[in-house]
XYZ file of C-alpha atoms in Angstrom:
666
model
C 84.407 112.660 80.186
C 86.345 109.931 81.377
C 86.388 107.596 83.975
C 89.486 105.907 85.117
C 88.311 101.336 84.721
C 88.927 98.595 86.969
C 88.881 95.849 84.010
C 85.473 95.459 82.518
C 85.931 91.191 83.856
C 83.777 91.868 86.980
C 81.205 92.765 85.127
C 81.563 90.397 82.705
C 82.356 87.739 85.151
C 79.356 88.010 88.174
C 77.176 88.397 85.260
C 77.911 85.137 84.356
C 76.608 84.201 87.509
C 72.635 84.238 87.450
C 71.786 82.926 90.810
C 69.433 81.032 91.919
C 67.005 80.877 94.705
C 68.820 78.648 97.008
C 70.510 81.103 99.741
C 74.214 80.282 100.956
C 72.708 77.761 103.485
C 71.166 75.406 101.359
C 74.047 75.931 98.618
C 76.344 74.740 101.959
C 74.372 72.230 102.511
C 74.957 70.500 99.104
C 78.699 71.243 99.306
C 78.062 69.497 102.696
C 77.065 65.676 101.040
C 77.238 65.164 97.535
C 80.827 64.427 95.143
C 82.223 65.609 91.482
C 80.701 67.105 89.370
C 77.808 68.033 91.647
C 80.208 69.657 94.150
C 81.748 71.492 91.695
C 78.425 73.011 90.451
C 77.354 73.697 93.932
C 80.353 75.686 94.551
C 80.395 77.794 91.087
C 77.123 78.578 91.896
C 77.672 79.473 95.549
C 80.760 82.006 94.016
C 77.821 83.527 92.228
C 75.725 84.186 95.467
C 79.055 85.054 97.563
C 79.908 87.643 94.711
C 76.875 89.991 94.526
C 76.903 90.022 97.893
C 80.574 91.800 97.551
C 82.640 91.070 100.532
C 85.987 90.129 99.013
C 87.128 88.132 102.543
C 84.998 85.585 102.306
C 84.640 86.149 98.381
C 88.582 85.270 99.238
C 88.063 82.042 101.507
C 85.580 80.937 99.397
C 87.476 80.137 96.194
C 90.515 79.099 98.684
C 88.158 76.197 99.787
C 87.400 75.622 96.314
C 90.141 75.841 94.512
C 91.005 72.772 96.710
C 89.040 70.504 96.577
C 88.938 70.591 92.683
C 93.516 70.205 93.707
C 91.660 67.142 96.000
C 90.198 65.489 92.718
C 92.966 66.116 90.078
C 90.959 68.687 88.602
C 93.363 70.674 87.375
C 91.338 72.829 84.241
C 88.351 73.841 87.526
C 91.320 75.142 89.784
C 93.038 76.819 86.835
C 89.671 79.210 86.299
C 89.097 79.346 89.594
C 92.031 80.351 90.618
C 91.924 83.198 87.857
C 88.673 84.000 90.096
C 90.875 84.906 92.516
C 93.339 87.192 90.138
C 90.312 89.033 89.294
C 88.863 89.816 92.254
C 91.640 90.914 93.814
C 92.034 93.486 90.750
C 88.566 94.656 90.118
C 88.292 95.031 94.300
C 92.203 97.165 94.479
C 94.050 94.747 96.846
C 96.825 96.121 94.551
C 99.659 94.497 97.029
C 97.804 91.285 97.636
C 97.492 91.427 93.521
C 101.321 91.909 93.051
C 102.777 89.078 95.607
C 99.577 86.153 93.975
C 100.631 87.292 90.389
C 103.832 85.469 90.023
C 102.091 82.039 92.521
C 99.526 81.628 89.464
C 101.769 82.513 86.794
C 103.808 79.865 87.454
C 100.688 77.805 88.121
C 99.249 78.393 85.089
C 102.477 78.180 82.989
C 103.654 74.180 84.826
C 99.626 73.536 83.702
C 100.053 75.295 80.198
C 96.860 77.032 81.047
C 98.693 80.269 78.648
C 94.830 82.525 78.963
C 94.615 82.272 82.341
C 99.321 82.654 82.489
C 98.193 86.183 79.904
C 95.149 87.943 81.618
C 97.352 87.405 84.837
C 100.181 89.335 83.664
C 97.909 91.741 82.509
C 96.191 91.857 85.654
C 99.306 91.972 87.238
C 100.905 95.300 84.852
C 97.679 96.580 85.649
C 98.464 96.788 89.090
C 101.694 98.480 88.655
C 99.886 101.316 86.352
C 96.930 101.990 88.734
C 99.796 102.273 91.717
C 101.596 104.468 89.453
C 104.699 101.809 88.656
C 103.873 103.925 85.020
C 106.982 102.543 83.365
C 107.273 98.799 85.734
C 103.698 98.592 83.990
C 105.345 99.241 79.500
C 108.719 97.274 81.134
C 105.833 93.924 82.105
C 103.539 94.682 78.885
C 106.990 94.197 76.879
C 107.936 91.430 78.616
C 104.481 90.125 77.339
C 105.073 90.541 74.389
C 108.449 89.399 73.767
C 107.045 85.969 75.430
C 103.880 85.399 73.394
C 105.895 86.330 70.089
C 108.292 83.528 71.822
C 105.508 81.265 72.304
C 103.467 81.970 69.128
C 100.674 82.691 71.399
C 98.233 85.149 69.767
C 95.905 85.453 73.233
C 99.075 87.414 74.693
C 99.721 89.377 71.604
C 96.712 90.326 72.306
C 96.861 91.051 76.107
C 100.325 92.505 76.030
C 98.317 95.465 73.356
C 95.848 96.096 75.091
C 97.631 96.443 78.654
C 100.388 98.386 76.992
C 97.138 100.987 75.262
C 96.162 101.631 78.323
C 99.048 102.202 79.492
C 99.833 105.056 77.403
C 96.433 106.002 77.963
C 97.757 107.075 81.367
C 100.037 108.025 80.487
C 98.382 110.856 78.407
C 99.766 109.085 74.879
C 96.555 109.237 73.470
C 98.340 108.558 69.309
C 100.620 105.568 71.037
C 96.895 104.114 73.247
C 95.647 103.734 69.838
C 97.569 102.440 67.946
C 97.701 99.685 70.333
C 94.578 98.902 71.378
C 94.151 98.432 67.315
C 96.352 96.193 67.261
C 94.326 93.648 69.366
C 91.382 94.979 68.065
C 92.574 93.379 65.112
C 93.380 90.879 65.226
C 90.720 89.894 67.705
C 87.374 87.539 65.908
C 84.154 88.596 67.094
C 83.260 85.942 68.494
C 86.781 86.044 70.954
C 86.364 86.557 74.037
C 88.818 89.150 75.154
C 86.799 91.273 72.000
C 84.522 92.719 74.352
C 87.186 94.871 77.174
C 89.169 94.965 73.989
C 86.359 97.168 72.330
C 85.680 99.335 75.095
C 89.098 99.548 75.843
C 89.582 100.902 72.245
C 86.599 103.083 73.015
C 87.554 105.134 75.986
C 91.088 105.657 73.755
C 89.037 107.346 70.679
C 87.181 110.013 73.313
C 90.654 111.039 74.168
C 91.421 111.654 70.206
C 87.443 112.789 69.759
C 87.586 111.030 67.296
C 83.481 110.275 67.948
C 82.714 108.790 64.575
C 85.066 106.009 64.854
C 83.523 105.436 68.329
C 81.032 105.241 67.945
C 81.732 101.902 64.866
C 83.626 100.629 67.581
C 80.626 100.529 69.105
C 77.892 99.941 67.652
C 80.387 96.846 66.062
C 79.999 95.361 69.697
C 76.295 96.475 70.672
C 75.744 93.593 66.769
C 78.199 90.644 68.306
C 76.241 91.251 71.893
C 72.720 91.171 70.315
C 74.367 88.049 68.753
C 75.215 86.180 71.065
C 72.488 86.818 73.330
C 70.036 85.342 70.693
C 71.779 82.143 70.218
C 72.401 81.895 73.855
C 70.382 78.999 76.445
C 71.116 81.837 79.219
C 71.964 85.194 77.498
C 72.138 87.311 80.901
C 75.642 86.607 81.374
C 75.982 88.886 78.375
C 74.346 92.097 81.028
C 77.903 93.221 82.171
C 79.489 93.768 77.968
C 76.267 94.907 76.833
C 75.956 98.340 79.609
C 79.121 99.193 78.961
C 78.381 99.513 75.259
C 74.921 101.282 75.980
C 77.683 103.871 77.686
C 80.092 103.848 75.527
C 78.116 104.862 72.483
C 76.091 107.089 74.631
C 79.387 108.358 75.211
C 80.077 109.238 71.741
C 76.812 110.356 70.263
C 76.651 112.885 73.460
C 80.485 113.967 71.436
C 79.360 114.316 68.001
C 76.550 116.290 69.679
C 73.483 114.282 69.609
C 71.629 113.637 72.567
C 68.479 112.918 72.428
C 70.528 109.936 71.576
C 72.596 109.743 73.637
C 69.939 109.677 76.294
C 67.968 107.007 74.582
C 70.821 104.620 75.085
C 71.771 106.140 78.543
C 68.541 104.923 79.344
C 68.998 101.769 78.576
C 72.222 101.442 80.457
C 70.427 102.832 83.236
C 67.865 99.973 83.471
C 70.171 97.212 83.086
C 71.628 98.466 86.364
C 68.866 96.261 88.384
C 71.067 93.281 86.875
C 74.514 94.464 87.839
C 74.415 97.399 90.530
C 77.881 97.152 91.254
C 80.295 99.872 92.562
C 81.750 100.511 89.384
C 78.612 100.232 86.763
C 76.279 102.473 89.113
C 80.301 104.740 88.011
C 80.416 104.524 84.137
C 76.023 105.323 84.296
C 76.274 107.510 86.648
C 79.044 109.999 85.937
C 78.113 109.491 82.015
C 74.260 110.952 82.501
C 76.370 114.251 84.913
C 78.183 114.845 81.394
C 74.460 114.781 79.456
C 72.969 116.864 82.426
C 75.972 119.210 82.779
C 75.925 119.717 78.875
C 71.935 120.865 79.186
C 72.851 122.886 82.291
C 70.302 120.800 84.715
C 72.417 121.086 87.733
C 70.220 120.209 90.605
C 69.873 116.939 88.835
C 74.656 116.816 87.937
C 73.962 116.758 91.803
C 72.124 113.762 92.214
C 73.775 112.431 90.402
C 76.860 112.738 91.576
C 76.032 111.767 95.218
C 74.865 108.686 93.698
C 78.498 107.630 92.584
C 79.202 109.211 96.220
C 77.006 106.277 97.974
C 78.593 103.679 95.480
C 81.507 104.279 97.478
C 84.019 104.723 94.367
C 87.354 106.742 95.064
C 85.974 108.183 92.366
C 88.564 111.647 92.466
C 89.315 114.958 91.104
C 87.243 114.693 88.131
C 84.049 114.263 90.086
C 85.052 116.791 92.584
C 85.605 119.389 90.360
C 82.450 118.467 87.944
C 80.433 118.957 91.293
C 82.010 123.039 91.786
C 81.370 123.952 88.372
C 77.394 123.035 88.626
C 77.061 124.580 91.796
C 78.878 127.909 90.540
C 76.264 127.961 87.689
C 73.390 127.576 90.306
C 75.027 130.656 92.299
C 75.905 128.507 94.475
C 80.077 130.272 95.141
C 81.025 129.758 98.641
C 80.578 126.274 98.178
C 82.432 125.992 95.132
C 85.311 128.333 95.933
C 85.585 125.752 98.935
C 86.022 122.402 96.636
C 87.759 123.925 94.205
C 90.482 125.188 97.288
C 90.496 121.309 99.308
C 90.875 120.065 95.237
C 93.807 122.509 94.180
C 95.271 121.190 97.779
C 94.997 117.788 96.599
C 96.570 118.087 93.197
C 99.449 119.342 95.107
C 99.904 116.478 97.870
C 99.297 113.786 94.866
C 101.723 115.315 92.745
C 103.787 115.979 95.397
C 103.582 111.474 96.037
C 103.769 111.100 92.265
C 106.732 112.950 91.750
C 108.123 110.158 94.594
C 106.210 107.394 93.298
C 108.217 108.007 90.204
C 111.868 108.165 91.232
C 112.101 105.410 93.301
C 110.682 103.493 89.942
C 113.249 105.118 87.985
C 116.331 104.119 90.981
C 114.413 100.638 91.159
C 114.241 100.055 86.842
C 117.985 101.500 86.052
C 119.784 101.129 89.880
C 121.031 104.249 89.486
C 123.632 105.409 92.548
C 121.762 106.604 94.860
C 125.285 108.543 96.853
C 123.449 111.665 96.094
C 120.391 111.819 97.009
C 121.763 110.323 100.904
C 124.261 112.860 100.433
C 121.458 115.957 100.427
C 119.968 114.371 103.035
C 122.330 114.587 105.502
C 122.875 117.889 103.974
C 119.119 118.328 105.350
C 120.372 116.501 108.199
C 122.697 118.929 108.663
C 120.878 122.416 108.221
C 117.853 121.611 110.687
C 120.865 120.454 113.410
C 122.579 123.785 113.005
C 118.645 125.112 113.419
C 118.040 123.652 116.583
C 121.889 124.985 118.014
C 120.358 128.190 116.786
C 116.908 127.942 118.476
C 119.006 126.895 121.966
C 121.778 129.667 122.254
C 118.685 131.984 121.624
C 116.456 130.110 123.874
C 119.129 130.207 125.877
C 119.878 134.795 125.408
C 116.628 135.113 126.679
C 117.264 133.303 129.484
C 120.262 135.457 130.746
C 118.874 138.660 128.980
C 115.666 137.525 131.414
C 117.622 137.661 134.678
C 120.046 140.364 134.584
C 118.317 142.994 132.535
C 117.823 145.096 135.435
C 120.961 145.491 136.273
C 122.264 147.969 133.841
C 119.866 149.593 131.136
C 123.483 149.765 128.943
C 123.371 145.556 129.282
C 119.740 145.668 128.218
C 120.458 147.421 125.114
C 123.483 145.400 124.193
C 121.801 142.140 125.464
C 118.469 143.271 122.661
C 121.111 143.897 120.076
C 122.127 140.812 120.074
C 119.037 139.517 120.437
C 118.483 141.061 116.788
C 121.034 139.971 114.980
C 120.717 136.642 116.249
C 116.871 136.832 114.726
C 118.876 137.967 111.367
C 121.393 135.146 111.746
C 117.954 132.936 112.030
C 115.978 134.375 109.154
C 118.831 134.009 107.163
C 119.461 131.474 107.559
C 115.835 129.921 107.170
C 116.144 131.511 103.702
C 118.685 129.940 102.804
C 117.617 126.823 103.863
C 113.841 127.945 101.556
C 115.894 128.076 98.835
C 118.353 125.165 98.609
C 114.857 122.551 99.181
C 113.508 125.002 96.644
C 116.596 124.072 93.786
C 116.415 121.024 95.397
C 112.905 120.220 94.231
C 113.418 121.805 91.292
C 116.515 119.468 90.723
C 114.828 116.264 91.662
C 111.861 117.323 89.299
C 114.444 118.224 86.193
C 116.285 114.707 87.210
C 112.715 113.288 86.902
C 111.875 115.078 83.239
C 115.525 114.309 82.397
C 115.581 110.399 82.490
C 111.696 110.208 81.475
C 111.960 111.588 78.330
C 114.244 109.219 77.220
C 112.801 106.220 78.654
C 110.039 107.003 76.500
C 111.438 106.903 73.652
C 113.146 103.978 74.040
C 110.364 102.394 75.497
C 108.504 103.634 72.481
C 110.800 102.157 69.597
C 111.208 99.065 71.584
C 107.330 98.501 71.230
C 107.804 99.458 67.790
C 111.017 97.667 67.090
C 109.556 94.311 68.702
C 106.439 94.186 67.312
C 106.421 91.878 64.469
C 103.854 93.075 62.030
C 106.150 96.251 60.969
C 108.750 96.429 58.591
C 111.429 98.867 58.160
C 113.673 100.055 55.449
C 117.771 100.313 55.820
C 117.218 103.918 56.450
C 114.566 103.851 59.333
C 116.561 101.669 61.266
C 118.848 103.127 61.088
C 117.711 106.782 62.332
C 115.940 104.521 65.039
C 119.131 102.804 65.687
C 120.729 106.900 66.052
C 117.832 107.976 67.762
C 118.089 105.134 70.738
C 121.859 106.037 71.575
C 121.299 109.232 71.763
C 118.849 108.588 74.062
C 120.983 105.428 76.412
C 123.245 108.237 75.847
C 121.358 111.171 77.231
C 120.614 108.930 80.262
C 124.071 107.520 80.641
C 125.662 111.101 81.185
C 123.144 111.902 83.701
C 124.143 109.434 85.751
C 127.464 110.575 86.152
C 126.354 113.949 86.078
C 124.527 112.944 89.250
C 127.705 111.271 90.781
C 129.862 113.527 89.784
C 127.511 116.033 92.122
C 128.543 113.243 94.378
C 132.014 113.438 94.519
C 131.835 117.041 93.809
C 131.506 117.736 97.163
C 134.613 115.527 98.296
C 137.574 117.393 99.991
C 140.427 114.707 98.427
C 142.723 116.386 96.267
C 143.018 115.239 92.616
C 146.687 113.817 92.423
C 148.213 115.315 89.245
C 150.026 112.234 88.462
C 150.102 112.517 84.377
C 152.634 114.766 82.600
C 150.622 116.043 79.384
C 150.781 119.139 76.893
C 147.865 121.644 76.805
C 147.333 121.057 73.544
C 146.394 117.454 74.049
C 143.644 118.594 77.113
C 142.510 121.257 75.025
C 142.408 118.745 71.893
C 140.633 116.097 73.916
C 138.016 118.735 75.204
C 137.313 119.455 71.278
C 136.343 116.047 70.675
C 134.621 115.342 73.231
C 132.297 117.912 73.056
C 131.692 117.792 69.311
C 131.509 121.757 69.134
C 133.629 121.861 65.813
C 130.054 120.519 64.028
C 127.792 122.700 66.405
C 125.346 124.011 63.622
C 125.145 127.743 63.405
C 128.086 127.970 65.503
C 131.241 129.515 65.165
C 134.297 127.885 67.004
C 137.493 129.308 67.116
C 140.668 127.343 68.886
C 143.685 129.849 69.150
C 147.092 128.823 70.938
C 150.161 129.943 70.951
C 152.744 126.825 69.542
C 155.442 127.549 72.499
C 150.967 127.950 75.023
C 149.865 124.726 73.276
C 153.296 123.347 73.907
C 153.413 123.575 77.660
C 153.584 120.557 80.750
C 151.312 120.950 82.878
C 151.525 118.552 86.075
C 147.269 117.503 85.789
C 145.285 114.810 86.168
C 144.641 114.543 82.727
C 140.790 112.459 82.842
C 139.793 115.050 85.341
C 141.338 118.032 83.262
C 139.554 117.404 80.465
C 136.471 117.370 82.065
C 136.799 120.327 83.937
C 137.137 122.155 80.248
C 133.862 120.000 78.510
C 131.632 121.651 81.096
C 132.675 125.520 80.334
C 131.980 123.991 76.357
C 128.857 122.764 76.967
C 127.934 125.047 79.213
C 128.796 127.649 75.740
C 127.060 125.375 73.644
C 123.985 125.022 75.631
C 123.486 129.061 75.891
C 124.841 129.472 72.489
C 122.231 128.784 70.292
C 124.536 130.923 67.458
C 126.876 132.776 66.763
C 130.552 132.577 67.932
C 132.844 130.402 70.968
C 136.346 130.149 71.682
C 138.650 128.231 73.181
C 142.044 130.335 73.917
C 145.249 129.817 75.934
C 147.189 132.085 78.562
C 149.936 131.796 80.189
C 149.545 133.674 84.049
C 152.336 133.871 86.437
C 152.535 129.667 87.253
C 149.248 128.580 86.018
C 147.798 128.224 82.913
C 144.399 129.787 81.813
C 141.887 127.619 79.783
C 139.620 130.759 78.199
C 135.727 129.694 76.860
C 133.932 132.928 75.412
C 130.805 132.916 73.318
C 128.842 135.267 71.991
C 125.528 133.594 74.248
C 122.782 135.296 76.067
C 125.712 136.541 79.173
C 125.745 136.228 82.777
C 125.643 138.956 85.165
C 127.962 140.320 86.998
C 124.934 139.644 90.129
C 125.556 135.712 89.066
C 128.987 135.587 89.117
C 129.232 133.333 92.095
C 125.854 132.468 92.663
C 126.488 130.217 89.041
C 129.042 128.079 91.269
C 126.885 126.606 93.287
C 124.755 123.121 93.120
C 121.592 123.367 91.046
C 121.518 126.969 89.854
C 119.987 127.987 85.951
C 119.981 131.246 84.904
C 117.598 130.326 82.002
C 114.559 128.277 83.792
C 113.875 127.071 80.570
C 117.105 125.597 79.046
C 117.889 121.945 79.227
C 120.114 120.784 81.962
C 120.436 119.770 85.663
C 122.346 123.183 87.143
C 125.681 120.895 88.348
C 127.817 121.237 85.227
C 129.813 124.061 86.859
C 129.904 123.027 90.018
C 131.855 119.574 89.014
C 134.308 121.505 86.788
C 135.277 124.752 89.766
C 135.627 121.290 92.400
C 137.994 119.900 89.907
C 139.797 122.252 89.107
C 140.719 123.480 92.810
C 140.810 120.011 93.866
C 143.678 120.094 91.115
C 144.973 123.124 93.147
C 143.197 125.369 90.041
C 140.102 127.371 89.983
C 137.576 128.144 88.123
C 136.199 131.738 87.759
C 133.765 134.173 85.752
C 135.117 136.469 83.893
C 132.115 140.221 84.215
C 134.665 142.542 82.454
C 133.359 140.096 79.393
C 130.065 141.764 77.763
C 129.582 140.145 74.881
C 128.356 137.365 76.423
C 130.216 134.338 78.622
C 133.444 133.558 79.780
C 134.812 131.520 81.874
C 138.660 131.477 82.516
C 139.931 127.983 84.418
C 143.651 128.221 85.589
C 145.984 124.690 85.947
C 148.851 124.155 86.828
C 152.192 124.169 85.161
C 154.801 121.246 85.575
C 156.867 123.082 88.291
C 154.212 125.035 90.190
């Protein structure tokens, strides 16, 4: 069980304000007639009263008014606190767009006035908003920059905040080990009396829950509870601790539930529920009733589970699919199968929609971060538009044919039969066109998903290593640094190669002729390709490079760079599908063409796929890495230089590709 949490500072923030018996009108009267500290205190009390009513627009207007007064008084300390209140409210009420616009302005002000705690907490809220809007890589990038900034200033608060948000981001990405590691760093840097002790403890408990480390989770929650009790004993106004106390009870109940100590879990949860009367906010209701629903599910008390879920719905929290699926499970166990089935169906459709939306968001984010060339995407859109125009033309033609047929059918039975035949043929063509369009869209969708995966994997590795090597508390041996350097270079090259392939794919759609401006031997072209692909050092694969001296010295009129690139694509293809065995490169002469023959003993290609494999995004084996564009690019290059690439369907030991390039006198 996990719930999505906005920053738990909302609970702490609102709990600080213990509203007196004074109502809003009386406080407004005090504000209008007082000055100095008395007016500041009245604003502070009014903030607590307005905040408790949950009208975010009214809260923001009141904070603007308060900040303006403190600015007139030259009181930067209080003004900074008010500005921080505004950021907290925007974050905890989900105003992400407004927060992302406001955060840079407030950070600049905090930096100017050297209010570093507020500076880093605002930065934390900014990164959190990126996370909540599914811009995970951007959020992780912000956390990295925050850590670098904090290390540069030697600011412990900044380090703790950056480690905390990095842990939260990794938890959202499903990387529980990295989440616990970063949150442990933050936790170990804290003293129990630090203000961030409660929030870091809360997030760490959640990350430990993801790894099912219930014993340690309970240990952290116990230390958390002791610090709450200590502060309550030494505080003149302990009510401000109600919020964190409630969260602590929920985490203790969750850990005890994981340890199957259900009676103790109920005791903790009952304590949390009692404290709702002091902090009855949507977020607090959500946490308590979500935990309670899971306990009731464990006890098979399905009727009360539904009541808890109704309370969550009444709190107007966007609970998401986990709540809906729990409701469906409860209904199913109660024998209300039709209702459960309807929820399962709706959730399946919603998840598909969310997945597609998230995929688009992630692709947009990657393009923004790394400024990927968008030529290929524009070309794809143009193809879709062309397909739509084609369908529209076909539809109009069919419509006109039907009208003409209706006017002339009575003139001749023979003409009627002929028109029927034409209509049938047109319909068949339309079906084929629609099928081709659907297949094209499916291949492009798979390509986009594959590209997202291909880029995200090395980016996550690069982000992870960057987090590690920039940490001042970690020391490495020379061997470890060499290995990290190697892996960073490998994954950087992987991204560069993928972007280059996308650019080549865009260029492959061009029909322009590649100028054959180089005079180069067939041997040199082959040697360049062997060196670039490193085929000779591939483990578990024997590479044979066979040619006659006379053929090797044969001069071709070609473009050296493009010729080598096309041959590299063929060799890369052989490497991809030959995990062990043999790959051979041979030179042969046929008429006015030099043949570069690449054959392997891999999985092979059926004769039915002989032409299909040269189409964009086609992959013979969907479980093999790659975007399905290498052969498309290779054939395009060869043809634009006056040659071609073919698959030898008579070769059955694997796959054999033949690239033909014109000789110097061709």
